[in-house]
Amino acid sequence: MIIVTGGAGFIGANFVLEWLGNTSEPVINLDKLTYAGNLASLATLADDPRHHFVQGDIADRALVDRLLAEHQPRAIVHFAAESHVDRSIHGPEAFLQTNVMGTFQLLEAARAYAGSAQAAADFRFLHVSTDEVYGSLDATEPAFTEQHPFQPNSPYSASKAASDHLVRAWHHTYGLPVLTTNCSNNYGPLQFPEKLIPLMILNALAGRDLPVYGDGQNVRDWLYVTDHCAAIRAVLAQGVPGETYNVGGNAEMRNLDVVHTLCDLLDELRPRADGVSYRGQIRFVTDRPGHDRRYAIDARHISTTLGWTPQHTFATGLRHTVQWYLDHPEWIADVTSGAYRQWTALNYGERPDAGASA
Ligand code: NAD
Ligand code: TYD
């Protein structure tokens, strides 16, 4: 038995689906179901007795204590977070509440449980984090290793960096057997369409503008989500408590190149009725404040110590992703509620220079 937090979100849902596809070990899935949590992503598990969904907040210490005492898991895999940089710029408080205080409450509950007689001897607390804690690279700097200093620049990355520090301290001070992963940008099925790749796919299909921030030359390292899930399984199985593992796709891409590739895939798989390329919908819009220029991950540590390497290239992963969104209009309809439309109006509706053609 393991507890997964945030298992109704993008990566958490992919992880739970894969976990139950690969093992018979049951999962308690604790998720608050914020705007980013979606039970439709877990619909295939509706009648699966190995999946036990609990709607609740990771900061609810009494609830977490009760789940630990009742189910006696051998691990907590902690995904739950506020995860979107643009939202953290508009409203940072929820990020501090969930990412910092929520992680703190979870650590305290795990510490009490790990010290109790009922806890498994090999109990683990696996904290899922991001490469964004390391800050921004210029074009020529080497990729982030696990030794790179923390230099977070957004409210999101600052809150994740704070949570990473808490996790580290709970190991050094209290001996909690923690594992931390710092991963690059994920993409794939079930990603909420506020992040670059699904937002561009949905906007393209709806005939809306494709809003590229700034000059479109910011670089991200992209990893297909199931490769991230496999890395987490490897770290949980063989990782050394107290260690950090960087996870990346070795696939650095400029944003504009990502959007061009998406347009070309859509031109092939779902051409516009007028025969014009989706590239014509690209618009450069006002840059994100404090926009990190480049992220790149050096994943040699997890590769050499645990034997993990990504199985998907960006080309195969992106094609699969586009096809998944084309095949799941009902999932899209489910997540693009009124609240979603309010968000796009807030983030994109008020840009004074939106409309400059690419
Ligand atoms: P997401 O926003 O899609 O999902 C987050 C989930 O957490 C949602 O289901 C939400 O309902 C739940 N949640 C939020 N607050 C909660 C709370 N207080 N209590 C319980 N549940 C709560 O996020 P994601 O993209 O799946 O990311 C998952 C984790 O991976 C995060 O910790 C994120 O920082 C990390 N990460 C994400 C990426 C990426 O590219 N998406 C890359 C590296 C690391
Ligand atoms: P995002 O998916 O929000 O991930 P992160 O900011 O955590 O890396 O954004 C990825 C990149 O795409 C980032 O450089 C910002 C850029 N971007 C756009 O140009 N337009 C958009 O509408 C969005 C959402 C992101």
Short mmCIF file of C-alpha atoms and ligand atoms in Angstrom, two decimals:
data_model
loop_
_atom_site.label_atom_id
_atom_site.label_comp_id
_atom_site.label_asym_id
_atom_site.label_seq_id
_atom_site.Cartn_x
_atom_site.Cartn_y
_atom_site.Cartn_z
CA MET A 1 0.00 0.00 0.00
CA ILE A 2 1.25 3.49 -0.90
CA ILE A 3 -0.27 6.95 -0.44
CA VAL A 4 -0.11 9.26 -3.44
CA THR A 5 -0.91 12.96 -2.96
CA GLY A 6 -2.19 14.96 -5.92
CA GLY A 7 -3.09 11.81 -7.86
CA ALA A 8 -5.95 13.52 -9.71
CA GLY A 9 -3.55 16.02 -11.31
CA PHE A 10 -1.55 15.61 -14.50
CA ILE A 11 1.54 13.69 -13.38
CA GLY A 12 -0.12 12.10 -10.34
CA ALA A 13 -2.94 10.59 -12.43
CA ASN A 14 -0.48 9.24 -14.99
CA PHE A 15 1.54 7.80 -12.09
CA VAL A 16 -1.48 6.11 -10.44
CA LEU A 17 -2.69 4.66 -13.76
CA GLU A 18 0.77 3.28 -14.53
CA TRP A 19 1.33 2.03 -10.99
CA LEU A 20 -1.87 0.00 -11.02
CA GLY A 21 -1.04 -1.17 -14.54
CA ASN A 22 2.32 -2.50 -13.39
CA THR A 23 1.77 -3.80 -9.83
CA SER A 24 -1.06 -5.13 -7.71
CA GLU A 25 -0.13 -2.88 -4.76
CA PRO A 26 -3.08 -0.64 -3.76
CA VAL A 27 -2.99 3.17 -3.80
CA ILE A 28 -4.63 5.67 -1.46
CA ASN A 29 -5.03 8.79 -3.59
CA LEU A 30 -5.32 11.98 -1.48
CA ASP A 31 -6.29 14.99 -3.58
CA LYS A 32 -8.11 18.22 -2.77
CA LEU A 33 -9.56 18.45 -6.30
CA THR A 34 -8.58 22.04 -6.98
CA TYR A 35 -9.20 23.38 -10.50
CA ALA A 36 -6.24 21.18 -11.58
CA GLY A 37 -7.57 17.93 -10.11
CA ASN A 38 -9.89 15.90 -12.28
CA LEU A 39 -11.49 12.55 -11.45
CA ALA A 40 -12.33 12.05 -15.13
CA SER A 41 -8.61 11.30 -15.58
CA LEU A 42 -9.07 8.28 -13.28
CA ALA A 43 -12.39 7.10 -14.73
CA THR A 44 -10.95 3.72 -15.79
CA LEU A 45 -10.25 3.00 -12.09
CA ALA A 46 -13.84 3.65 -10.95
CA ASP A 47 -14.47 -0.03 -10.14
CA ASP A 48 -10.90 -0.96 -9.20
CA PRO A 49 -10.73 -1.92 -5.50
CA ARG A 50 -6.97 -1.21 -5.49
CA HIS A 51 -7.64 2.52 -5.96
CA HIS A 52 -9.03 4.32 -2.93
CA PHE A 53 -9.71 8.02 -3.61
CA VAL A 54 -9.91 10.47 -0.70
CA GLN A 55 -10.84 14.08 -1.34
CA GLY A 56 -8.89 16.19 1.14
CA ASP A 57 -6.11 18.67 1.81
CA ILE A 58 -2.51 17.62 2.49
CA ALA A 59 -2.47 20.39 5.12
CA ASP A 60 -5.26 18.63 7.06
CA ARG A 61 -3.02 16.96 9.63
CA ALA A 62 -5.84 15.00 11.31
CA LEU A 63 -6.91 13.51 7.99
CA VAL A 64 -3.36 12.54 7.02
CA ASP A 65 -2.73 11.03 10.49
CA ARG A 66 -5.90 8.98 10.13
CA LEU A 67 -5.00 7.72 6.64
CA LEU A 68 -1.52 6.69 7.81
CA ALA A 69 -2.83 4.89 10.90
CA GLU A 70 -5.63 3.12 9.01
CA HIS A 71 -3.69 2.01 5.93
CA GLN A 72 -0.09 1.73 7.18
CA PRO A 73 1.48 2.55 3.80
CA ARG A 74 5.09 1.74 2.99
CA ALA A 75 5.50 5.07 1.19
CA ILE A 76 4.08 8.52 0.53
CA VAL A 77 4.64 9.76 -3.02
CA HIS A 78 4.02 13.49 -2.82
CA PHE A 79 2.84 15.21 -6.03
CA ALA A 80 0.18 17.57 -4.63
CA ALA A 81 1.07 21.19 -5.33
CA GLU A 82 0.01 24.39 -6.94
CA SER A 83 2.04 23.96 -10.11
CA HIS A 84 1.54 26.81 -12.58
CA VAL A 85 4.03 29.72 -12.75
CA ASP A 86 1.55 32.20 -14.28
CA ARG A 87 -1.01 31.51 -11.56
CA SER A 88 1.70 31.99 -8.92
CA ILE A 89 2.36 35.45 -10.35
CA HIS A 90 -1.32 36.41 -10.17
CA GLY A 91 -1.90 34.85 -6.71
CA PRO A 92 1.09 33.51 -4.75
CA GLU A 93 -0.67 32.77 -1.45
CA ALA A 94 -2.14 29.40 -2.43
CA PHE A 95 1.38 28.33 -3.46
CA LEU A 96 2.78 29.05 -0.01
CA GLN A 97 -0.20 27.40 1.66
CA THR A 98 -0.10 24.13 -0.28
CA ASN A 99 3.53 23.80 -1.39
CA VAL A 100 5.13 25.00 1.86
CA MET A 101 2.61 24.54 4.69
CA GLY A 102 0.99 21.51 3.08
CA THR A 103 4.36 19.79 2.65
CA PHE A 104 5.26 20.74 6.24
CA GLN A 105 2.08 19.13 7.61
CA LEU A 106 2.68 16.03 5.51
CA LEU A 107 6.27 15.76 6.76
CA GLU A 108 5.14 16.10 10.36
CA ALA A 109 2.51 13.40 9.88
CA ALA A 110 5.08 11.15 8.15
CA ARG A 111 7.59 11.75 10.96
CA ALA A 112 5.10 10.71 13.64
CA TYR A 113 4.05 7.68 11.60
CA ALA A 114 7.61 6.60 10.65
CA GLY A 115 8.56 6.62 14.35
CA SER A 116 5.56 4.49 15.36
CA ALA A 117 5.55 0.73 15.86
CA GLN A 118 3.09 0.17 13.00
CA ALA A 119 5.20 1.82 10.27
CA ALA A 120 6.97 -0.33 7.70
CA ALA A 121 10.70 -0.64 8.42
CA ASP A 122 11.52 0.53 4.89
CA PHE A 123 9.07 3.46 4.86
CA ARG A 124 9.89 6.22 2.32
CA PHE A 125 8.70 9.80 1.75
CA LEU A 126 9.23 10.65 -1.93
CA HIS A 127 8.99 14.36 -2.72
CA VAL A 128 8.31 15.25 -6.36
CA SER A 129 9.90 18.57 -7.25
CA THR A 130 11.04 20.64 -10.21
CA ASP A 131 14.19 21.86 -11.95
CA GLU A 132 12.83 25.40 -11.54
CA VAL A 133 14.28 25.55 -7.99
CA TYR A 134 17.73 25.94 -9.61
CA GLY A 135 16.80 29.20 -11.37
CA SER A 136 17.67 30.16 -14.93
CA LEU A 137 20.64 29.33 -17.19
CA ASP A 138 22.08 31.39 -20.00
CA ALA A 139 22.61 29.78 -23.40
CA THR A 140 26.13 28.48 -22.70
CA GLU A 141 25.97 27.36 -19.04
CA PRO A 142 26.13 23.63 -18.26
CA ALA A 143 22.90 21.85 -17.34
CA PHE A 144 21.71 21.71 -13.69
CA THR A 145 23.34 19.01 -11.57
CA GLU A 146 22.06 18.07 -8.09
CA GLN A 147 24.82 20.34 -6.70
CA HIS A 148 23.59 23.48 -8.48
CA PRO A 149 22.65 26.22 -5.96
CA PHE A 150 18.97 26.97 -5.45
CA GLN A 151 18.09 30.29 -7.16
CA PRO A 152 14.28 30.25 -7.58
CA ASN A 153 12.82 33.22 -9.44
CA SER A 154 9.03 32.81 -9.44
CA PRO A 155 6.62 32.46 -6.51
CA TYR A 156 6.02 28.89 -7.73
CA SER A 157 9.68 27.91 -7.81
CA ALA A 158 10.37 29.69 -4.51
CA SER A 159 7.58 27.72 -2.84
CA LYS A 160 8.87 24.44 -4.31
CA ALA A 161 12.44 25.30 -3.24
CA ALA A 162 11.14 25.94 0.28
CA SER A 163 9.44 22.55 0.30
CA ASP A 164 12.64 20.85 -0.94
CA HIS A 165 14.54 22.48 1.94
CA LEU A 166 11.96 21.25 4.46
CA VAL A 167 12.21 17.71 3.09
CA ARG A 168 16.01 17.83 3.35
CA ALA A 169 15.84 19.18 6.91
CA TRP A 170 13.36 16.49 8.03
CA HIS A 171 15.92 13.92 6.89
CA HIS A 172 18.95 15.53 8.50
CA THR A 173 17.28 16.52 11.75
CA TYR A 174 14.73 13.76 12.33
CA GLY A 175 16.11 10.95 10.17
CA LEU A 176 12.95 10.75 8.01
CA PRO A 177 13.82 8.49 5.03
CA VAL A 178 13.15 10.99 2.24
CA LEU A 179 13.86 10.93 -1.49
CA THR A 180 13.62 14.02 -3.72
CA THR A 181 13.29 14.23 -7.49
CA ASN A 182 13.81 17.47 -9.45
CA CYS A 183 12.34 17.06 -12.91
CA SER A 184 12.18 19.16 -16.05
CA ASN A 185 9.00 20.18 -17.94
CA ASN A 186 6.59 17.28 -18.44
CA TYR A 187 4.10 16.87 -21.27
CA GLY A 188 1.67 14.13 -22.31
CA PRO A 189 -1.94 13.00 -21.88
CA LEU A 190 -4.10 14.48 -19.06
CA GLN A 191 -2.20 17.78 -18.72
CA PHE A 192 -4.44 20.71 -17.79
CA PRO A 193 -4.59 23.15 -20.74
CA GLU A 194 -3.00 26.08 -18.89
CA LYS A 195 0.52 24.76 -19.60
CA LEU A 196 2.26 25.49 -22.91
CA ILE A 197 1.69 22.30 -24.92
CA PRO A 198 -1.99 21.48 -24.20
CA LEU A 199 -2.91 25.19 -24.27
CA MET A 200 -1.46 25.52 -27.76
CA ILE A 201 -3.20 22.34 -29.01
CA LEU A 202 -6.62 23.46 -27.72
CA ASN A 203 -6.25 27.05 -28.91
CA ALA A 204 -5.16 25.88 -32.35
CA LEU A 205 -8.17 23.58 -32.71
CA ALA A 206 -10.54 26.30 -31.48
CA GLY A 207 -9.17 28.82 -34.00
CA ARG A 208 -7.80 31.04 -31.23
CA ASP A 209 -4.45 32.86 -31.06
CA LEU A 210 -1.36 30.87 -30.05
CA PRO A 211 0.16 33.25 -27.43
CA VAL A 212 3.98 33.01 -27.37
CA TYR A 213 5.50 34.98 -24.50
CA GLY A 214 8.27 37.48 -25.32
CA ASP A 215 10.53 36.48 -28.20
CA GLY A 216 9.71 32.75 -27.96
CA GLN A 217 13.41 31.92 -27.47
CA ASN A 218 13.11 30.65 -23.87
CA VAL A 219 14.34 27.08 -23.59
CA ARG A 220 12.77 24.20 -21.65
CA ASP A 221 13.93 20.57 -21.38
CA TRP A 222 10.90 18.39 -22.16
CA LEU A 223 10.18 14.95 -20.71
CA TYR A 224 7.27 12.68 -21.64
CA VAL A 225 5.19 12.13 -18.51
CA THR A 226 5.42 8.32 -18.38
CA ASP A 227 9.22 8.60 -18.43
CA HIS A 228 8.93 10.79 -15.32
CA CYS A 229 6.64 8.20 -13.70
CA ALA A 230 9.20 5.47 -14.44
CA ALA A 231 11.94 7.60 -12.86
CA ILE A 232 9.84 8.03 -9.71
CA ARG A 233 9.24 4.28 -9.51
CA ALA A 234 12.99 3.67 -9.86
CA VAL A 235 13.84 6.20 -7.14
CA LEU A 236 11.20 4.75 -4.82
CA ALA A 237 12.51 1.21 -5.39
CA GLN A 238 16.26 1.83 -5.20
CA GLY A 239 16.94 5.46 -4.23
CA VAL A 240 19.18 6.21 -1.26
CA PRO A 241 17.34 8.08 1.55
CA GLY A 242 18.46 11.71 1.76
CA GLU A 243 19.51 11.83 -1.90
CA THR A 244 18.22 14.05 -4.68
CA TYR A 245 17.78 12.83 -8.26
CA ASN A 246 17.56 15.18 -11.24
CA VAL A 247 15.25 13.86 -13.97
CA GLY A 248 15.25 15.24 -17.52
CA GLY A 249 14.49 14.37 -21.12
CA ASN A 250 17.72 15.57 -22.72
CA ALA A 251 15.40 17.45 -25.07
CA GLU A 252 16.07 21.18 -24.90
CA MET A 253 13.72 23.14 -27.14
CA ARG A 254 12.96 26.82 -27.71
CA ASN A 255 9.30 27.63 -27.11
CA LEU A 256 8.75 28.90 -30.64
CA ASP A 257 10.17 25.66 -32.04
CA VAL A 258 7.80 23.67 -29.81
CA VAL A 259 4.82 25.68 -31.10
CA HIS A 260 5.96 25.32 -34.73
CA THR A 261 6.30 21.55 -34.27
CA LEU A 262 2.81 21.38 -32.74
CA CYS A 263 1.35 23.36 -35.64
CA ASP A 264 3.03 21.05 -38.17
CA LEU A 265 1.67 17.96 -36.38
CA LEU A 266 -1.84 19.42 -36.33
CA ASP A 267 -1.55 20.41 -40.01
CA GLU A 268 -0.88 16.73 -40.70
CA LEU A 269 -3.32 15.09 -38.28
CA ARG A 270 -6.25 17.58 -38.27
CA PRO A 271 -5.73 20.11 -41.09
CA ARG A 272 -7.69 23.36 -40.96
CA ALA A 273 -10.74 23.40 -43.23
CA ASP A 274 -9.29 26.38 -45.17
CA GLY A 275 -5.98 24.57 -45.77
CA VAL A 276 -3.98 27.34 -44.03
CA SER A 277 -1.29 26.26 -41.53
CA TYR A 278 -1.98 26.62 -37.81
CA ARG A 279 1.29 28.60 -37.72
CA GLY A 280 -0.76 31.57 -38.90
CA GLN A 281 -2.46 31.68 -35.47
CA ILE A 282 0.84 32.35 -33.62
CA ARG A 283 0.96 35.71 -31.82
CA PHE A 284 3.82 37.16 -29.76
CA VAL A 285 2.43 38.58 -26.52
CA THR A 286 3.84 40.45 -23.50
CA ASP A 287 6.51 38.43 -21.73
CA ARG A 288 5.88 36.70 -18.40
CA PRO A 289 7.37 38.81 -15.54
CA GLY A 290 10.69 37.32 -14.37
CA HIS A 291 10.53 34.73 -17.17
CA ASP A 292 13.35 32.16 -16.71
CA ARG A 293 15.39 31.99 -19.90
CA ARG A 294 16.58 28.40 -19.95
CA TYR A 295 16.27 25.18 -17.97
CA ALA A 296 18.44 22.13 -18.70
CA ILE A 297 18.88 18.97 -16.63
CA ASP A 298 21.98 16.88 -16.20
CA ALA A 299 20.42 13.47 -15.45
CA ARG A 300 23.66 11.46 -15.22
CA HIS A 301 23.22 10.70 -11.50
CA ILE A 302 19.89 8.83 -11.85
CA SER A 303 21.11 7.22 -15.05
CA THR A 304 24.38 5.86 -13.63
CA THR A 305 23.10 4.92 -10.15
CA LEU A 306 19.58 3.65 -10.94
CA GLY A 307 19.82 2.85 -14.65
CA TRP A 308 16.92 5.16 -15.61
CA THR A 309 16.87 6.81 -19.05
CA PRO A 310 13.93 8.31 -20.97
CA GLN A 311 12.24 5.97 -23.43
CA HIS A 312 10.51 8.64 -25.55
CA THR A 313 12.07 11.21 -27.86
CA PHE A 314 10.40 14.61 -28.07
CA ALA A 315 9.19 13.74 -31.60
CA THR A 316 7.47 10.48 -30.59
CA GLY A 317 6.15 11.85 -27.31
CA LEU A 318 4.69 14.99 -28.90
CA ARG A 319 2.97 13.06 -31.69
CA HIS A 320 1.41 10.73 -29.14
CA THR A 321 0.31 13.72 -27.03
CA VAL A 322 -1.34 15.56 -29.94
CA GLN A 323 -3.13 12.36 -30.96
CA TRP A 324 -4.36 11.85 -27.37
CA TYR A 325 -5.91 15.35 -27.24
CA LEU A 326 -7.52 14.80 -30.65
CA ASP A 327 -8.99 11.52 -29.40
CA HIS A 328 -10.37 12.86 -26.08
CA PRO A 329 -12.73 15.79 -26.74
CA GLU A 330 -14.91 14.72 -23.77
CA TRP A 331 -11.97 15.06 -21.33
CA ILE A 332 -11.23 18.50 -22.76
CA ALA A 333 -14.87 19.57 -22.44
CA ASP A 334 -14.81 18.39 -18.84
CA VAL A 335 -11.78 20.50 -17.82
CA THR A 336 -12.49 23.67 -19.79
CA SER A 337 -15.20 24.85 -17.43
CA GLY A 338 -16.27 28.40 -16.59
CA ALA A 339 -13.36 28.66 -14.14
CA TYR A 340 -10.96 27.82 -16.96
CA ARG A 341 -12.40 30.54 -19.15
CA GLN A 342 -12.05 33.06 -16.29
CA TRP A 343 -8.37 32.11 -16.04
CA THR A 344 -7.65 32.60 -19.75
CA ALA A 345 -9.42 35.97 -19.64
CA LEU A 346 -7.28 37.01 -16.65
CA ASN A 347 -3.96 35.82 -18.06
CA TYR A 348 -4.38 36.56 -21.75
CA GLY A 349 -7.35 38.88 -22.10
CA GLU A 350 -5.66 41.98 -20.78
CA ARG A 351 -2.42 41.86 -22.72
CA PRO A 352 -2.08 45.30 -24.35
CA ASP A 353 0.09 44.15 -27.25
CA ALA A 354 -1.58 40.81 -28.01
CA GLY A 355 -2.03 40.52 -31.73
CA ALA A 356 1.43 41.16 -33.21
CA SER A 357 1.78 38.54 -35.91
CA ALA A 358 4.60 35.94 -35.84
P1 NAD B 1 -1.18 19.61 -11.38
O1 NAD B 1 -1.39 21.05 -11.07
O2 NAD B 1 -1.66 19.06 -12.68
O3 NAD B 1 -1.85 18.70 -10.22
C1 NAD B 1 -1.74 19.01 -8.88
C2 NAD B 1 -2.73 18.15 -8.12
O4 NAD B 1 -2.58 18.45 -6.70
C3 NAD B 1 -4.18 18.43 -8.47
O5 NAD B 1 -4.89 17.21 -8.64
C4 NAD B 1 -4.72 19.20 -7.27
O6 NAD B 1 -6.11 18.99 -7.04
C5 NAD B 1 -3.87 18.63 -6.15
N1 NAD B 1 -3.74 19.55 -5.01
C6 NAD B 1 -3.43 20.87 -5.04
N2 NAD B 1 -3.42 21.37 -3.80
C7 NAD B 1 -3.69 20.35 -2.95
C8 NAD B 1 -3.79 20.23 -1.55
N3 NAD B 1 -3.62 21.29 -0.74
N4 NAD B 1 -4.08 19.02 -1.00
C9 NAD B 1 -4.28 17.94 -1.80
N5 NAD B 1 -4.20 18.00 -3.15
C10 NAD B 1 -3.92 19.18 -3.72
O7 NAD B 1 0.39 19.37 -11.21
P2 NAD B 1 1.37 18.39 -12.00
O8 NAD B 1 1.83 19.06 -13.24
O9 NAD B 1 0.76 17.05 -12.06
O10 NAD B 1 2.61 18.36 -10.99
C11 NAD B 1 2.67 17.40 -9.93
C12 NAD B 1 3.95 17.64 -9.14
O11 NAD B 1 5.09 17.53 -10.00
C13 NAD B 1 4.03 19.04 -8.50
O12 NAD B 1 4.59 18.90 -7.22
C14 NAD B 1 4.97 19.80 -9.43
O13 NAD B 1 5.66 20.80 -8.72
C15 NAD B 1 5.88 18.70 -9.89
N6 NAD B 1 6.49 18.90 -11.22
C16 NAD B 1 5.70 19.21 -12.30
C17 NAD B 1 6.30 19.35 -13.55
C18 NAD B 1 5.46 19.66 -14.77
O14 NAD B 1 6.04 19.92 -15.85
N7 NAD B 1 4.14 19.62 -14.71
C19 NAD B 1 7.68 19.20 -13.69
C20 NAD B 1 8.44 18.88 -12.56
C21 NAD B 1 7.83 18.72 -11.34
P1 TYD B 2 4.67 26.38 -18.84
O1 TYD B 2 4.05 25.23 -19.57
O2 TYD B 2 3.80 27.31 -18.07
O3 TYD B 2 5.81 25.74 -17.90
P2 TYD B 2 6.99 26.49 -17.05
O4 TYD B 2 6.74 27.94 -17.00
O5 TYD B 2 6.83 25.83 -15.71
O6 TYD B 2 8.27 26.13 -17.73
O7 TYD B 2 5.49 27.24 -19.88
C1 TYD B 2 6.52 26.66 -20.68
C2 TYD B 2 7.17 27.75 -21.47
O8 TYD B 2 6.22 28.27 -22.42
C3 TYD B 2 7.60 28.95 -20.62
O9 TYD B 2 8.82 29.47 -21.13
C4 TYD B 2 6.49 29.96 -20.81
C5 TYD B 2 6.00 29.68 -22.23
N1 TYD B 2 4.55 29.93 -22.48
C6 TYD B 2 4.16 30.73 -23.57
O10 TYD B 2 5.00 31.24 -24.33
N2 TYD B 2 2.83 30.93 -23.76
C7 TYD B 2 1.87 30.40 -22.94
O11 TYD B 2 0.66 30.65 -23.15
C8 TYD B 2 2.29 29.57 -21.85
C9 TYD B 2 1.28 28.95 -20.91
C10 TYD B 2 3.64 29.35 -21.65
#
